[in-house]
PDB file of N, CA and C and ligand atoms in Angstrom:
ATOM      1  N   MET A   1      14.119  56.814 -27.453  1.00  0.00           N
ATOM      2  CA  MET A   1      13.900  57.237 -28.805  1.00  0.00           C
ATOM      3  C   MET A   1      14.988  58.160 -29.186  1.00  0.00           C
ATOM      4  N   SER A   2      15.301  57.477 -30.385  1.00  0.00           N
ATOM      5  CA  SER A   2      16.289  58.282 -30.997  1.00  0.00           C
ATOM      6  C   SER A   2      15.975  59.528 -31.939  1.00  0.00           C
ATOM      7  N   GLN A   3      16.975  60.235 -32.001  1.00  0.00           N
ATOM      8  CA  GLN A   3      16.966  61.857 -32.457  1.00  0.00           C
ATOM      9  C   GLN A   3      15.487  61.804 -33.906  1.00  0.00           C
ATOM     10  N   ALA A   4      16.351  60.228 -34.440  1.00  0.00           N
ATOM     11  CA  ALA A   4      15.169  60.477 -35.633  1.00  0.00           C
ATOM     12  C   ALA A   4      13.816  59.807 -35.250  1.00  0.00           C
ATOM     13  N   ASP A   5      13.651  59.258 -34.664  1.00  0.00           N
ATOM     14  CA  ASP A   5      12.205  59.147 -34.125  1.00  0.00           C
ATOM     15  C   ASP A   5      11.755  60.079 -33.331  1.00  0.00           C
ATOM     16  N   ILE A   6      12.576  61.339 -32.614  1.00  0.00           N
ATOM     17  CA  ILE A   6      11.947  62.245 -31.984  1.00  0.00           C
ATOM     18  C   ILE A   6      11.434  63.477 -33.086  1.00  0.00           C
ATOM     19  N   LEU A   7      12.125  63.132 -34.386  1.00  0.00           N
ATOM     20  CA  LEU A   7      11.694  64.355 -35.553  1.00  0.00           C
ATOM     21  C   LEU A   7      10.917  63.932 -35.956  1.00  0.00           C
ATOM     22  N   ALA A   8      10.643  62.197 -36.208  1.00  0.00           N
ATOM     23  CA  ALA A   8       9.614  61.745 -36.976  1.00  0.00           C
ATOM     24  C   ALA A   8       8.219  62.067 -36.416  1.00  0.00           C
ATOM     25  N   ALA A   9       8.171  61.700 -34.991  1.00  0.00           N
ATOM     26  CA  ALA A   9       6.893  62.110 -34.081  1.00  0.00           C
ATOM     27  C   ALA A   9       6.757  63.304 -34.089  1.00  0.00           C
ATOM     28  N   ILE A  10       7.287  64.526 -34.211  1.00  0.00           N
ATOM     29  CA  ILE A  10       7.147  65.747 -34.563  1.00  0.00           C
ATOM     30  C   ILE A  10       6.416  66.233 -35.990  1.00  0.00           C
ATOM     31  N   ALA A  11       7.004  65.579 -36.602  1.00  0.00           N
ATOM     32  CA  ALA A  11       6.612  65.574 -37.961  1.00  0.00           C
ATOM     33  C   ALA A  11       5.089  65.117 -38.199  1.00  0.00           C
ATOM     34  N   ALA A  12       4.813  64.029 -37.374  1.00  0.00           N
ATOM     35  CA  ALA A  12       3.636  63.075 -37.450  1.00  0.00           C
ATOM     36  C   ALA A  12       2.375  63.924 -36.541  1.00  0.00           C
ATOM     37  N   GLU A  13       2.951  64.676 -35.623  1.00  0.00           N
ATOM     38  CA  GLU A  13       2.065  65.816 -34.800  1.00  0.00           C
ATOM     39  C   GLU A  13       1.561  66.668 -35.505  1.00  0.00           C
ATOM     40  N   ARG A  14       2.750  67.274 -36.380  1.00  0.00           N
ATOM     41  CA  ARG A  14       2.246  68.542 -37.158  1.00  0.00           C
ATOM     42  C   ARG A  14       1.289  67.926 -38.407  1.00  0.00           C
ATOM     43  N   GLN A  15       1.443  66.766 -38.829  1.00  0.00           N
ATOM     44  CA  GLN A  15       0.110  66.429 -39.644  1.00  0.00           C
ATOM     45  C   GLN A  15      -1.038  66.540 -39.002  1.00  0.00           C
ATOM     46  N   ALA A  16      -0.863  65.550 -37.872  1.00  0.00           N
ATOM     47  CA  ALA A  16      -2.362  65.671 -37.039  1.00  0.00           C
ATOM     48  C   ALA A  16      -2.976  67.161 -36.729  1.00  0.00           C
ATOM     49  N   GLN A  17      -2.113  68.218 -36.311  1.00  0.00           N
ATOM     50  CA  GLN A  17      -2.724  69.759 -36.408  1.00  0.00           C
ATOM     51  C   GLN A  17      -3.192  70.090 -37.319  1.00  0.00           C
ATOM     52  N   ASP A  18      -2.663  69.399 -38.890  1.00  0.00           N
ATOM     53  CA  ASP A  18      -3.186  70.168 -40.297  1.00  0.00           C
ATOM     54  C   ASP A  18      -4.277  69.233 -40.179  1.00  0.00           C
ATOM     55  N   ASN A  19      -4.321  68.346 -40.139  1.00  0.00           N
ATOM     56  CA  ASN A  19      -5.510  67.580 -40.220  1.00  0.00           C
ATOM     57  C   ASN A  19      -6.784  67.684 -39.272  1.00  0.00           C
ATOM     58  N   LYS A  20      -6.471  68.407 -38.116  1.00  0.00           N
ATOM     59  CA  LYS A  20      -7.684  68.796 -36.997  1.00  0.00           C
ATOM     60  C   LYS A  20      -7.988  69.982 -37.779  1.00  0.00           C
ATOM     61  N   TRP A  21      -7.224  70.956 -37.652  1.00  0.00           N
ATOM     62  CA  TRP A  21      -7.567  72.655 -37.911  1.00  0.00           C
ATOM     63  C   TRP A  21      -7.183  73.108 -39.285  1.00  0.00           C
ATOM     64  N   GLY A  22      -6.314  72.310 -40.001  1.00  0.00           N
ATOM     65  CA  GLY A  22      -6.316  72.966 -41.375  1.00  0.00           C
ATOM     66  C   GLY A  22      -5.016  74.021 -41.480  1.00  0.00           C
ATOM     67  N   GLU A  23      -4.502  74.640 -42.462  1.00  0.00           N
ATOM     68  CA  GLU A  23      -3.569  75.596 -42.517  1.00  0.00           C
ATOM     69  C   GLU A  23      -3.835  76.639 -41.402  1.00  0.00           C
ATOM     70  N   GLN A  24      -2.696  76.730 -40.591  1.00  0.00           N
ATOM     71  CA  GLN A  24      -2.647  78.269 -39.553  1.00  0.00           C
ATOM     72  C   GLN A  24      -2.317  79.084 -39.637  1.00  0.00           C
ATOM     73  N   ASN A  25      -2.587  80.258 -39.824  1.00  0.00           N
ATOM     74  CA  ASN A  25      -2.130  81.811 -40.293  1.00  0.00           C
ATOM     75  C   ASN A  25      -2.357  82.271 -39.068  1.00  0.00           C
ATOM     76  N   HIS A  26      -1.362  82.693 -38.067  1.00  0.00           N
ATOM     77  CA  HIS A  26      -1.711  83.979 -37.006  1.00  0.00           C
ATOM     78  C   HIS A  26      -0.938  84.816 -36.924  1.00  0.00           C
ATOM     79  N   HIS A  27      -1.188  85.653 -36.191  1.00  0.00           N
ATOM     80  CA  HIS A  27      -0.344  87.006 -35.664  1.00  0.00           C
ATOM     81  C   HIS A  27       0.723  86.298 -34.996  1.00  0.00           C
ATOM     82  N   THR A  28       1.974  87.156 -34.901  1.00  0.00           N
ATOM     83  CA  THR A  28       3.133  86.458 -34.351  1.00  0.00           C
ATOM     84  C   THR A  28       2.254  86.457 -32.541  1.00  0.00           C
ATOM     85  N   LEU A  29       1.864  87.452 -32.300  1.00  0.00           N
ATOM     86  CA  LEU A  29       1.480  87.427 -30.816  1.00  0.00           C
ATOM     87  C   LEU A  29       0.449  86.241 -30.231  1.00  0.00           C
ATOM     88  N   GLU A  30      -0.523  85.902 -31.577  1.00  0.00           N
ATOM     89  CA  GLU A  30      -1.246  84.812 -31.199  1.00  0.00           C
ATOM     90  C   GLU A  30      -0.431  83.425 -31.059  1.00  0.00           C
ATOM     91  N   TRP A  31       0.714  83.446 -32.085  1.00  0.00           N
ATOM     92  CA  TRP A  31       1.510  82.252 -31.766  1.00  0.00           C
ATOM     93  C   TRP A  31       1.877  82.111 -30.450  1.00  0.00           C
ATOM     94  N   LEU A  32       2.449  83.301 -30.161  1.00  0.00           N
ATOM     95  CA  LEU A  32       3.279  83.463 -29.063  1.00  0.00           C
ATOM     96  C   LEU A  32       2.045  82.665 -27.714  1.00  0.00           C
ATOM     97  N   SER A  33       0.965  83.101 -27.683  1.00  0.00           N
ATOM     98  CA  SER A  33      -0.198  82.572 -26.886  1.00  0.00           C
ATOM     99  C   SER A  33      -0.276  81.274 -27.092  1.00  0.00           C
ATOM    100  N   ILE A  34      -0.393  80.864 -28.293  1.00  0.00           N
ATOM    101  CA  ILE A  34      -0.432  79.191 -28.203  1.00  0.00           C
ATOM    102  C   ILE A  34       0.754  78.430 -27.913  1.00  0.00           C
ATOM    103  N   LEU A  35       1.634  78.878 -28.430  1.00  0.00           N
ATOM    104  CA  LEU A  35       2.932  78.385 -27.845  1.00  0.00           C
ATOM    105  C   LEU A  35       2.952  78.004 -26.232  1.00  0.00           C
ATOM    106  N   MET A  36       3.122  79.204 -25.748  1.00  0.00           N
ATOM    107  CA  MET A  36       3.222  79.336 -24.220  1.00  0.00           C
ATOM    108  C   MET A  36       1.719  78.504 -23.294  1.00  0.00           C
ATOM    109  N   GLU A  37       0.557  78.416 -23.911  1.00  0.00           N
ATOM    110  CA  GLU A  37      -0.134  77.477 -23.294  1.00  0.00           C
ATOM    111  C   GLU A  37       0.502  75.740 -23.745  1.00  0.00           C
ATOM    112  N   GLU A  38       1.028  75.746 -24.521  1.00  0.00           N
ATOM    113  CA  GLU A  38       1.522  74.236 -24.803  1.00  0.00           C
ATOM    114  C   GLU A  38       2.628  73.709 -23.823  1.00  0.00           C
ATOM    115  N   VAL A  39       3.586  74.877 -23.678  1.00  0.00           N
ATOM    116  CA  VAL A  39       4.588  75.006 -22.742  1.00  0.00           C
ATOM    117  C   VAL A  39       3.831  74.972 -21.115  1.00  0.00           C
ATOM    118  N   GLY A  40       2.896  75.465 -20.958  1.00  0.00           N
ATOM    119  CA  GLY A  40       2.112  75.111 -19.336  1.00  0.00           C
ATOM    120  C   GLY A  40       2.058  74.003 -19.279  1.00  0.00           C
ATOM    121  N   GLU A  41       1.636  73.052 -20.790  1.00  0.00           N
ATOM    122  CA  GLU A  41       1.125  71.870 -20.711  1.00  0.00           C
ATOM    123  C   GLU A  41       2.159  70.858 -20.054  1.00  0.00           C
ATOM    124  N   VAL A  42       3.538  71.516 -20.862  1.00  0.00           N
ATOM    125  CA  VAL A  42       4.457  70.761 -20.521  1.00  0.00           C
ATOM    126  C   VAL A  42       4.932  70.817 -18.740  1.00  0.00           C
ATOM    127  N   ALA A  43       4.586  71.733 -18.557  1.00  0.00           N
ATOM    128  CA  ALA A  43       5.081  72.017 -17.172  1.00  0.00           C
ATOM    129  C   ALA A  43       4.117  71.370 -16.299  1.00  0.00           C
ATOM    130  N   GLN A  44       2.758  71.506 -16.358  1.00  0.00           N
ATOM    131  CA  GLN A  44       1.716  70.183 -15.692  1.00  0.00           C
ATOM    132  C   GLN A  44       2.182  69.145 -15.785  1.00  0.00           C
ATOM    133  N   ALA A  45       2.454  68.502 -16.952  1.00  0.00           N
ATOM    134  CA  ALA A  45       2.659  67.198 -17.026  1.00  0.00           C
ATOM    135  C   ALA A  45       4.169  66.621 -16.234  1.00  0.00           C
ATOM    136  N   ILE A  46       5.074  67.715 -15.750  1.00  0.00           N
ATOM    137  CA  ILE A  46       6.313  67.378 -15.088  1.00  0.00           C
ATOM    138  C   ILE A  46       5.997  67.460 -14.048  1.00  0.00           C
ATOM    139  N   ASN A  47       4.897  68.319 -13.130  1.00  0.00           N
ATOM    140  CA  ASN A  47       4.571  68.242 -12.069  1.00  0.00           C
ATOM    141  C   ASN A  47       3.739  67.051 -11.781  1.00  0.00           C
ATOM    142  N   GLU A  48       2.950  66.987 -12.817  1.00  0.00           N
ATOM    143  CA  GLU A  48       2.214  65.380 -12.297  1.00  0.00           C
ATOM    144  C   GLU A  48       2.915  64.300 -12.361  1.00  0.00           C
ATOM    145  N   TYR A  49       4.290  64.095 -13.013  1.00  0.00           N
ATOM    146  CA  TYR A  49       5.351  62.993 -12.988  1.00  0.00           C
ATOM    147  C   TYR A  49       5.727  63.287 -11.656  1.00  0.00           C
ATOM    148  N   HIS A  50       6.183  64.218 -11.303  1.00  0.00           N
ATOM    149  CA  HIS A  50       6.943  64.490  -9.963  1.00  0.00           C
ATOM    150  C   HIS A  50       6.225  64.168  -8.871  1.00  0.00           C
ATOM    151  N   TRP A  51       4.664  64.657  -8.836  1.00  0.00           N
ATOM    152  CA  TRP A  51       4.095  64.995  -7.585  1.00  0.00           C
ATOM    153  C   TRP A  51       3.259  63.786  -7.644  1.00  0.00           C
ATOM    154  N   ARG A  52       2.546  63.263  -8.512  1.00  0.00           N
ATOM    155  CA  ARG A  52       1.565  62.286  -9.023  1.00  0.00           C
ATOM    156  C   ARG A  52       1.665  61.223  -9.469  1.00  0.00           C
ATOM    157  N   ASN A  53       3.291  60.469  -9.968  1.00  0.00           N
ATOM    158  CA  ASN A  53       3.273  59.555 -10.163  1.00  0.00           C
ATOM    159  C   ASN A  53       2.871  58.963 -11.811  1.00  0.00           C
ATOM    160  N   ALA A  54       2.210  60.383 -12.357  1.00  0.00           N
ATOM    161  CA  ALA A  54       1.910  60.392 -13.424  1.00  0.00           C
ATOM    162  C   ALA A  54       2.962  59.681 -14.726  1.00  0.00           C
ATOM    163  N   PRO A  55       2.470  59.176 -15.857  1.00  0.00           N
ATOM    164  CA  PRO A  55       3.809  58.602 -17.012  1.00  0.00           C
ATOM    165  C   PRO A  55       4.517  59.391 -17.535  1.00  0.00           C
ATOM    166  N   MET A  56       5.918  59.248 -17.507  1.00  0.00           N
ATOM    167  CA  MET A  56       6.951  60.226 -18.310  1.00  0.00           C
ATOM    168  C   MET A  56       6.435  60.364 -20.008  1.00  0.00           C
ATOM    169  N   ALA A  57       5.382  59.405 -20.172  1.00  0.00           N
ATOM    170  CA  ALA A  57       4.851  59.545 -21.671  1.00  0.00           C
ATOM    171  C   ALA A  57       4.210  61.011 -21.738  1.00  0.00           C
ATOM    172  N   ASN A  58       3.753  61.224 -20.715  1.00  0.00           N
ATOM    173  CA  ASN A  58       2.792  62.518 -20.995  1.00  0.00           C
ATOM    174  C   ASN A  58       3.722  63.756 -21.152  1.00  0.00           C
ATOM    175  N   ILE A  59       4.920  63.656 -20.293  1.00  0.00           N
ATOM    176  CA  ILE A  59       5.746  64.632 -20.695  1.00  0.00           C
ATOM    177  C   ILE A  59       6.468  64.370 -22.164  1.00  0.00           C
ATOM    178  N   ARG A  60       6.810  63.444 -22.675  1.00  0.00           N
ATOM    179  CA  ARG A  60       7.235  63.463 -24.112  1.00  0.00           C
ATOM    180  C   ARG A  60       6.354  63.843 -24.865  1.00  0.00           C
ATOM    181  N   LYS A  61       4.867  63.577 -24.828  1.00  0.00           N
ATOM    182  CA  LYS A  61       3.828  63.732 -25.677  1.00  0.00           C
ATOM    183  C   LYS A  61       3.519  65.449 -25.720  1.00  0.00           C
ATOM    184  N   GLU A  62       3.779  65.906 -24.470  1.00  0.00           N
ATOM    185  CA  GLU A  62       3.504  67.513 -24.755  1.00  0.00           C
ATOM    186  C   GLU A  62       4.920  68.122 -25.134  1.00  0.00           C
ATOM    187  N   LEU A  63       5.973  67.674 -24.704  1.00  0.00           N
ATOM    188  CA  LEU A  63       6.997  68.128 -25.605  1.00  0.00           C
ATOM    189  C   LEU A  63       7.201  68.218 -27.112  1.00  0.00           C
ATOM    190  N   ILE A  64       6.741  67.403 -27.561  1.00  0.00           N
ATOM    191  CA  ILE A  64       6.555  67.011 -29.003  1.00  0.00           C
ATOM    192  C   ILE A  64       5.762  68.224 -29.347  1.00  0.00           C
ATOM    193  N   GLN A  65       4.301  68.026 -28.945  1.00  0.00           N
ATOM    194  CA  GLN A  65       3.545  69.183 -28.962  1.00  0.00           C
ATOM    195  C   GLN A  65       4.085  70.604 -29.248  1.00  0.00           C
ATOM    196  N   VAL A  66       4.623  71.004 -28.349  1.00  0.00           N
ATOM    197  CA  VAL A  66       5.309  72.083 -28.182  1.00  0.00           C
ATOM    198  C   VAL A  66       6.344  72.267 -29.373  1.00  0.00           C
ATOM    199  N   ALA A  67       7.087  71.444 -29.727  1.00  0.00           N
ATOM    200  CA  ALA A  67       7.836  71.598 -30.801  1.00  0.00           C
ATOM    201  C   ALA A  67       7.151  71.528 -32.373  1.00  0.00           C
ATOM    202  N   ALA A  68       6.173  70.902 -32.428  1.00  0.00           N
ATOM    203  CA  ALA A  68       5.358  70.861 -33.285  1.00  0.00           C
ATOM    204  C   ALA A  68       4.687  72.242 -33.763  1.00  0.00           C
ATOM    205  N   VAL A  69       4.419  72.988 -32.579  1.00  0.00           N
ATOM    206  CA  VAL A  69       3.520  74.142 -32.866  1.00  0.00           C
ATOM    207  C   VAL A  69       4.535  75.013 -33.037  1.00  0.00           C
ATOM    208  N   ALA A  70       6.043  75.044 -32.618  1.00  0.00           N
ATOM    209  CA  ALA A  70       6.994  75.920 -33.148  1.00  0.00           C
ATOM    210  C   ALA A  70       7.003  75.564 -34.426  1.00  0.00           C
ATOM    211  N   VAL A  71       7.397  74.623 -34.913  1.00  0.00           N
ATOM    212  CA  VAL A  71       7.283  74.002 -36.354  1.00  0.00           C
ATOM    213  C   VAL A  71       6.159  75.256 -37.096  1.00  0.00           C
ATOM    214  N   SER A  72       4.858  74.931 -36.698  1.00  0.00           N
ATOM    215  CA  SER A  72       3.672  75.485 -37.184  1.00  0.00           C
ATOM    216  C   SER A  72       3.910  76.946 -37.443  1.00  0.00           C
ATOM    217  N   ALA A  73       4.454  77.494 -36.316  1.00  0.00           N
ATOM    218  CA  ALA A  73       4.705  79.312 -36.146  1.00  0.00           C
ATOM    219  C   ALA A  73       5.406  79.162 -37.270  1.00  0.00           C
ATOM    220  N   LEU A  74       6.914  78.927 -37.859  1.00  0.00           N
ATOM    221  CA  LEU A  74       7.631  78.970 -38.165  1.00  0.00           C
ATOM    222  C   LEU A  74       7.249  78.657 -39.896  1.00  0.00           C
ATOM    223  N   GLU A  75       6.342  77.863 -40.229  1.00  0.00           N
ATOM    224  CA  GLU A  75       5.548  77.637 -41.636  1.00  0.00           C
ATOM    225  C   GLU A  75       4.735  79.138 -41.770  1.00  0.00           C
ATOM    226  N   SER A  76       3.940  79.332 -40.873  1.00  0.00           N
ATOM    227  CA  SER A  76       3.176  80.231 -40.658  1.00  0.00           C
ATOM    228  C   SER A  76       3.670  81.942 -41.112  1.00  0.00           C
ATOM    229  N   ILE A  77       5.224  82.202 -40.240  1.00  0.00           N
ATOM    230  CA  ILE A  77       5.650  83.143 -40.727  1.00  0.00           C
ATOM    231  C   ILE A  77       6.188  82.994 -42.086  1.00  0.00           C
ATOM    232  N   GLU A  78       6.841  82.313 -42.644  1.00  0.00           N
ATOM    233  CA  GLU A  78       7.404  82.244 -43.725  1.00  0.00           C
ATOM    234  C   GLU A  78       6.455  82.641 -44.743  1.00  0.00           C
ATOM    235  N   ARG A  79       5.069  81.956 -44.577  1.00  0.00           N
ATOM    236  CA  ARG A  79       4.075  82.270 -45.920  1.00  0.00           C
ATOM    237  C   ARG A  79       3.599  83.613 -45.313  1.00  0.00           C
ATOM    238  N   ASN A  80       3.531  84.282 -44.218  1.00  0.00           N
ATOM    239  CA  ASN A  80       3.375  85.456 -44.202  1.00  0.00           C
ATOM    240  C   ASN A  80       3.429  86.709 -43.625  1.00  0.00           C
ATOM    241  N   TYR A  81       5.189  86.719 -43.389  1.00  0.00           N
ATOM    242  CA  TYR A  81       5.896  87.572 -43.379  1.00  0.00           C
ATOM    243  C   TYR A  81       7.392  87.352 -43.748  1.00  0.00           C
ATOM    244  N   PRO A  82       7.335  87.393 -45.432  1.00  0.00           N
ATOM    245  CA  PRO A  82       8.501  87.199 -46.139  1.00  0.00           C
ATOM    246  C   PRO A  82       9.530  88.252 -45.426  1.00  0.00           C
ATOM    247  N   MET A  83      10.747  87.614 -45.619  1.00  0.00           N
ATOM    248  CA  MET A  83      12.044  88.234 -45.549  1.00  0.00           C
ATOM    249  C   MET A  83      12.469  89.514 -46.594  1.00  0.00           C
ATOM    250  N   GLU A  84      12.951  90.456 -45.966  1.00  0.00           N
ATOM    251  CA  GLU A  84      13.305  91.605 -46.760  1.00  0.00           C
ATOM    252  C   GLU A  84      14.767  90.784 -47.133  1.00  0.00           C
ATOM    253  N   PRO A  85      15.112  91.364 -48.442  1.00  0.00           N
ATOM    254  CA  PRO A  85      16.216  90.665 -49.211  1.00  0.00           C
ATOM    255  C   PRO A  85      17.572  90.971 -48.509  1.00  0.00           C
ATOM    256  N   ASN A  86      17.442  91.870 -47.173  1.00  0.00           N
ATOM    257  CA  ASN A  86      18.953  92.101 -47.107  1.00  0.00           C
ATOM    258  C   ASN A  86      18.679  91.361 -45.207  1.00  0.00           C
ATOM    259  N   GLN A  87      17.605  90.329 -44.860  1.00  0.00           N
ATOM    260  CA  GLN A  87      17.556  89.788 -43.895  1.00  0.00           C
ATOM    261  C   GLN A  87      18.124  88.418 -43.754  1.00  0.00           C
TER     262      GLN A  87
HETATM  263 MG1   MG B 101      -0.259  70.051 -25.420  1.00  0.00          MG
END
């Protein structure tokens, strides 16, 4: 996958998240929990790839989800935690 393909996949995953759950506005600690859960799924996919011959596609899918959740967290922060003028 090219960088453009990867970014397109992340955008598609973001849209799928919105379609499934609607706009998400969480406290930053909730975002941390959601993001770490997704990172854990990357670890699980990597372990299964190395130890159980699971497909690399699972790792790609989980990494795209991590990136999409990070984008969603940033969007939520932009909506709910406006930056001070000097930031
Ligand atoms: Mg995941």
